[in-house]
């Protein structure tokens, strides 16, 4: 399998030795980093499974009971048991007002395994559910509510990590960031309103990824098609990032924080991974 076929790659948080990837052809593929380079599991192409590129992928639940959730670009959502990828547990097409929702990314609030948010090609965010409830509109499937705001497809979303150590009295789990091909990052709280709380427009090209800091409640990082990596602290400045850097001219597609928030890894179109030290005084 060519590395370019992999459209989304994540680690299983409950089994760190397992790496899960979605592919352009609609397969789920699992590697065990303790074994050789060939995959240990692979899904089948069935009527219930994916046949379009998988751009949204996550593992939710607990250590003893967890589920892989995947959404392909045609709007099909599937849930899987890690030990059995031959047939999905659940499979349905996500729809809003009887129109397919072409997902590009998704994120679950902390400790949530049913409710989630999804970014799409039609420039909107969606509050969605894996298992439909009574609050679902009749002409929707999997989608509870839509949140327009961007002017181009959404490339990534990041739900606030909300560690209890920050504030036991407040719930920030539905506060999220979204970034888009409209060159912007937006801050949302869907529990409060359907419009963005703030917009950050420092970039001069597509913004491909955004991630909250796991330790600093007002800090996040973003990256763009010009190769810039920006660190923001919205408690200090909402107009400009506190740090803006570029290692080379290669597009930066993805970001990942270390668990302690002291390092930031970036991956770009040139296949190079850079790791930055983030000083405490910065964020």
PDB file of C-alpha atoms in Angstrom, residues 142-276:
ATOM      1  CA  UNK A 142     -26.862  11.613  12.232  1.00  0.00           C
ATOM      2  CA  UNK A 143     -26.972  15.428  12.211  1.00  0.00           C
ATOM      3  CA  UNK A 144     -28.674  17.380  14.995  1.00  0.00           C
ATOM      4  CA  UNK A 145     -27.695  20.950  14.078  1.00  0.00           C
ATOM      5  CA  UNK A 146     -25.576  22.894  11.579  1.00  0.00           C
ATOM      6  CA  UNK A 147     -23.280  25.869  12.234  1.00  0.00           C
ATOM      7  CA  UNK A 148     -22.387  27.940   9.145  1.00  0.00           C
ATOM      8  CA  UNK A 149     -19.542  30.403   9.473  1.00  0.00           C
ATOM      9  CA  UNK A 150     -16.637  29.564   7.182  1.00  0.00           C
ATOM     10  CA  UNK A 151     -16.415  30.522   3.508  1.00  0.00           C
ATOM     11  CA  UNK A 152     -14.550  27.414   2.317  1.00  0.00           C
ATOM     12  CA  UNK A 153     -14.205  23.733   3.294  1.00  0.00           C
ATOM     13  CA  UNK A 154     -13.217  23.073   6.912  1.00  0.00           C
ATOM     14  CA  UNK A 155      -9.876  21.287   7.239  1.00  0.00           C
ATOM     15  CA  UNK A 156      -9.678  20.536  10.977  1.00  0.00           C
ATOM     16  CA  UNK A 157     -11.439  21.025  14.311  1.00  0.00           C
ATOM     17  CA  UNK A 158     -10.130  20.828  17.875  1.00  0.00           C
ATOM     18  CA  UNK A 159     -12.318  20.342  20.958  1.00  0.00           C
ATOM     19  CA  UNK A 160     -11.067  21.924  24.187  1.00  0.00           C
ATOM     20  CA  UNK A 161      -9.221  19.332  26.313  1.00  0.00           C
ATOM     21  CA  UNK A 162     -10.769  20.676  29.580  1.00  0.00           C
ATOM     22  CA  UNK A 163      -8.566  19.041  32.234  1.00  0.00           C
ATOM     23  CA  UNK A 164     -10.282  19.090  35.635  1.00  0.00           C
ATOM     24  CA  UNK A 165      -7.167  20.706  37.114  1.00  0.00           C
ATOM     25  CA  UNK A 166      -8.088  23.972  35.362  1.00  0.00           C
ATOM     26  CA  UNK A 167     -11.572  24.676  36.672  1.00  0.00           C
ATOM     27  CA  UNK A 168     -13.889  22.160  38.296  1.00  0.00           C
ATOM     28  CA  UNK A 169     -16.900  24.498  38.091  1.00  0.00           C
ATOM     29  CA  UNK A 170     -16.816  25.184  34.340  1.00  0.00           C
ATOM     30  CA  UNK A 171     -17.263  22.893  31.371  1.00  0.00           C
ATOM     31  CA  UNK A 172     -15.237  23.924  28.312  1.00  0.00           C
ATOM     32  CA  UNK A 173     -15.633  20.572  26.538  1.00  0.00           C
ATOM     33  CA  UNK A 174     -17.830  22.020  23.743  1.00  0.00           C
ATOM     34  CA  UNK A 175     -15.562  25.046  23.154  1.00  0.00           C
ATOM     35  CA  UNK A 176     -13.753  24.351  19.919  1.00  0.00           C
ATOM     36  CA  UNK A 177     -11.560  25.717  17.181  1.00  0.00           C
ATOM     37  CA  UNK A 178     -12.018  25.210  13.455  1.00  0.00           C
ATOM     38  CA  UNK A 179      -9.733  26.062  10.545  1.00  0.00           C
ATOM     39  CA  UNK A 180     -10.490  26.290   6.871  1.00  0.00           C
ATOM     40  CA  UNK A 181      -9.364  26.908   3.330  1.00  0.00           C
ATOM     41  CA  UNK A 182     -10.778  30.424   3.796  1.00  0.00           C
ATOM     42  CA  UNK A 183      -7.453  31.256   5.554  1.00  0.00           C
ATOM     43  CA  UNK A 184      -9.017  31.599   9.016  1.00  0.00           C
ATOM     44  CA  UNK A 185      -9.309  29.950  12.417  1.00  0.00           C
ATOM     45  CA  UNK A 186     -12.583  30.374  14.313  1.00  0.00           C
ATOM     46  CA  UNK A 187     -13.507  29.943  17.982  1.00  0.00           C
ATOM     47  CA  UNK A 188     -16.928  28.447  18.788  1.00  0.00           C
ATOM     48  CA  UNK A 189     -19.112  27.532  21.720  1.00  0.00           C
ATOM     49  CA  UNK A 190     -22.159  25.795  20.193  1.00  0.00           C
ATOM     50  CA  UNK A 191     -23.776  25.568  23.635  1.00  0.00           C
ATOM     51  CA  UNK A 192     -23.990  29.378  23.641  1.00  0.00           C
ATOM     52  CA  UNK A 193     -24.704  30.319  20.017  1.00  0.00           C
ATOM     53  CA  UNK A 194     -24.566  29.296  16.349  1.00  0.00           C
ATOM     54  CA  UNK A 195     -22.032  31.934  15.275  1.00  0.00           C
ATOM     55  CA  UNK A 196     -18.270  32.060  15.977  1.00  0.00           C
ATOM     56  CA  UNK A 197     -17.134  33.825  19.139  1.00  0.00           C
ATOM     57  CA  UNK A 198     -13.937  35.035  17.460  1.00  0.00           C
ATOM     58  CA  UNK A 199     -12.059  34.805  14.157  1.00  0.00           C
ATOM     59  CA  UNK A 200      -8.265  34.708  13.769  1.00  0.00           C
ATOM     60  CA  UNK A 201      -7.122  35.821  10.311  1.00  0.00           C
ATOM     61  CA  UNK A 202      -3.357  35.987  10.492  1.00  0.00           C
ATOM     62  CA  UNK A 203      -2.751  33.412   7.715  1.00  0.00           C
ATOM     63  CA  UNK A 204      -2.373  34.316   4.035  1.00  0.00           C
ATOM     64  CA  UNK A 205      -3.182  30.838   2.680  1.00  0.00           C
ATOM     65  CA  UNK A 206      -5.126  27.679   3.550  1.00  0.00           C
ATOM     66  CA  UNK A 207      -5.013  26.800   7.272  1.00  0.00           C
ATOM     67  CA  UNK A 208      -4.698  23.016   7.468  1.00  0.00           C
ATOM     68  CA  UNK A 209      -4.680  22.187  11.172  1.00  0.00           C
ATOM     69  CA  UNK A 210      -5.379  23.672  14.590  1.00  0.00           C
ATOM     70  CA  UNK A 211      -4.856  22.136  18.038  1.00  0.00           C
ATOM     71  CA  UNK A 212      -5.527  23.376  21.582  1.00  0.00           C
ATOM     72  CA  UNK A 213      -2.610  23.126  23.995  1.00  0.00           C
ATOM     73  CA  UNK A 214      -3.170  20.185  26.358  1.00  0.00           C
ATOM     74  CA  UNK A 215      -1.992  22.247  29.350  1.00  0.00           C
ATOM     75  CA  UNK A 216      -2.585  25.963  28.744  1.00  0.00           C
ATOM     76  CA  UNK A 217      -6.348  26.706  28.574  1.00  0.00           C
ATOM     77  CA  UNK A 218      -6.064  29.732  26.270  1.00  0.00           C
ATOM     78  CA  UNK A 219      -3.262  28.562  23.974  1.00  0.00           C
ATOM     79  CA  UNK A 220      -3.428  26.793  20.623  1.00  0.00           C
ATOM     80  CA  UNK A 221      -1.309  26.181  17.535  1.00  0.00           C
ATOM     81  CA  UNK A 222      -2.170  26.415  13.842  1.00  0.00           C
ATOM     82  CA  UNK A 223      -0.335  25.707  10.583  1.00  0.00           C
ATOM     83  CA  UNK A 224      -0.860  26.746   6.975  1.00  0.00           C
ATOM     84  CA  UNK A 225      -0.004  26.199   3.322  1.00  0.00           C
ATOM     85  CA  UNK A 226       2.777  28.796   3.396  1.00  0.00           C
ATOM     86  CA  UNK A 227       4.675  26.641   5.898  1.00  0.00           C
ATOM     87  CA  UNK A 228       4.050  28.843   8.943  1.00  0.00           C
ATOM     88  CA  UNK A 229       3.380  27.460  12.414  1.00  0.00           C
ATOM     89  CA  UNK A 230       1.623  29.922  14.728  1.00  0.00           C
ATOM     90  CA  UNK A 231       1.312  29.768  18.515  1.00  0.00           C
ATOM     91  CA  UNK A 232      -1.594  31.752  19.938  1.00  0.00           C
ATOM     92  CA  UNK A 233      -2.480  32.809  23.479  1.00  0.00           C
ATOM     93  CA  UNK A 234      -5.910  34.410  23.284  1.00  0.00           C
ATOM     94  CA  UNK A 235      -5.681  35.607  26.895  1.00  0.00           C
ATOM     95  CA  UNK A 236      -2.830  37.872  25.766  1.00  0.00           C
ATOM     96  CA  UNK A 237      -3.623  38.781  22.136  1.00  0.00           C
ATOM     97  CA  UNK A 238      -6.466  37.872  19.759  1.00  0.00           C
ATOM     98  CA  UNK A 239      -5.039  39.760  16.764  1.00  0.00           C
ATOM     99  CA  UNK A 240      -1.617  38.182  16.358  1.00  0.00           C
ATOM    100  CA  UNK A 241       0.103  34.940  17.429  1.00  0.00           C
ATOM    101  CA  UNK A 242       2.676  35.144  20.219  1.00  0.00           C
ATOM    102  CA  UNK A 243       5.092  33.134  18.044  1.00  0.00           C
ATOM    103  CA  UNK A 244       5.158  32.741  14.255  1.00  0.00           C
ATOM    104  CA  UNK A 245       7.828  30.572  12.673  1.00  0.00           C
ATOM    105  CA  UNK A 246       8.655  28.802   9.416  1.00  0.00           C
ATOM    106  CA  UNK A 247      11.347  26.138   9.104  1.00  0.00           C
ATOM    107  CA  UNK A 248      11.209  26.002   5.294  1.00  0.00           C
ATOM    108  CA  UNK A 249       8.739  26.750   2.522  1.00  0.00           C
ATOM    109  CA  UNK A 250       7.031  23.337   2.613  1.00  0.00           C
ATOM    110  CA  UNK A 251       3.310  23.161   3.358  1.00  0.00           C
ATOM    111  CA  UNK A 252       2.598  22.132   6.977  1.00  0.00           C
ATOM    112  CA  UNK A 253      -0.409  19.816   7.088  1.00  0.00           C
ATOM    113  CA  UNK A 254      -0.616  18.535  10.660  1.00  0.00           C
ATOM    114  CA  UNK A 255       0.224  19.389  14.278  1.00  0.00           C
ATOM    115  CA  UNK A 256       0.513  17.309  17.457  1.00  0.00           C
ATOM    116  CA  UNK A 257       1.279  18.434  21.025  1.00  0.00           C
ATOM    117  CA  UNK A 258       3.141  16.334  23.558  1.00  0.00           C
ATOM    118  CA  UNK A 259       1.014  15.422  26.602  1.00  0.00           C
ATOM    119  CA  UNK A 260       2.861  17.936  28.793  1.00  0.00           C
ATOM    120  CA  UNK A 261       2.445  20.767  26.264  1.00  0.00           C
ATOM    121  CA  UNK A 262       6.194  21.396  26.092  1.00  0.00           C
ATOM    122  CA  UNK A 263       6.778  20.131  22.555  1.00  0.00           C
ATOM    123  CA  UNK A 264       4.946  20.589  19.270  1.00  0.00           C
ATOM    124  CA  UNK A 265       5.431  18.257  16.294  1.00  0.00           C
ATOM    125  CA  UNK A 266       4.568  19.259  12.733  1.00  0.00           C
ATOM    126  CA  UNK A 267       4.318  17.221   9.546  1.00  0.00           C
ATOM    127  CA  UNK A 268       4.560  18.700   6.079  1.00  0.00           C
ATOM    128  CA  UNK A 269       4.200  17.996   2.381  1.00  0.00           C
ATOM    129  CA  UNK A 270       7.936  17.299   2.126  1.00  0.00           C
ATOM    130  CA  UNK A 271       7.603  14.262   4.408  1.00  0.00           C
ATOM    131  CA  UNK A 272       9.651  15.880   7.208  1.00  0.00           C
ATOM    132  CA  UNK A 273       8.550  15.920  10.856  1.00  0.00           C
ATOM    133  CA  UNK A 274       9.815  18.850  12.924  1.00  0.00           C
ATOM    134  CA  UNK A 275       9.627  18.963  16.724  1.00  0.00           C
ATOM    135  CA  UNK A 276       9.681  22.349  18.494  1.00  0.00           C
TER     136      UNK A 276
END
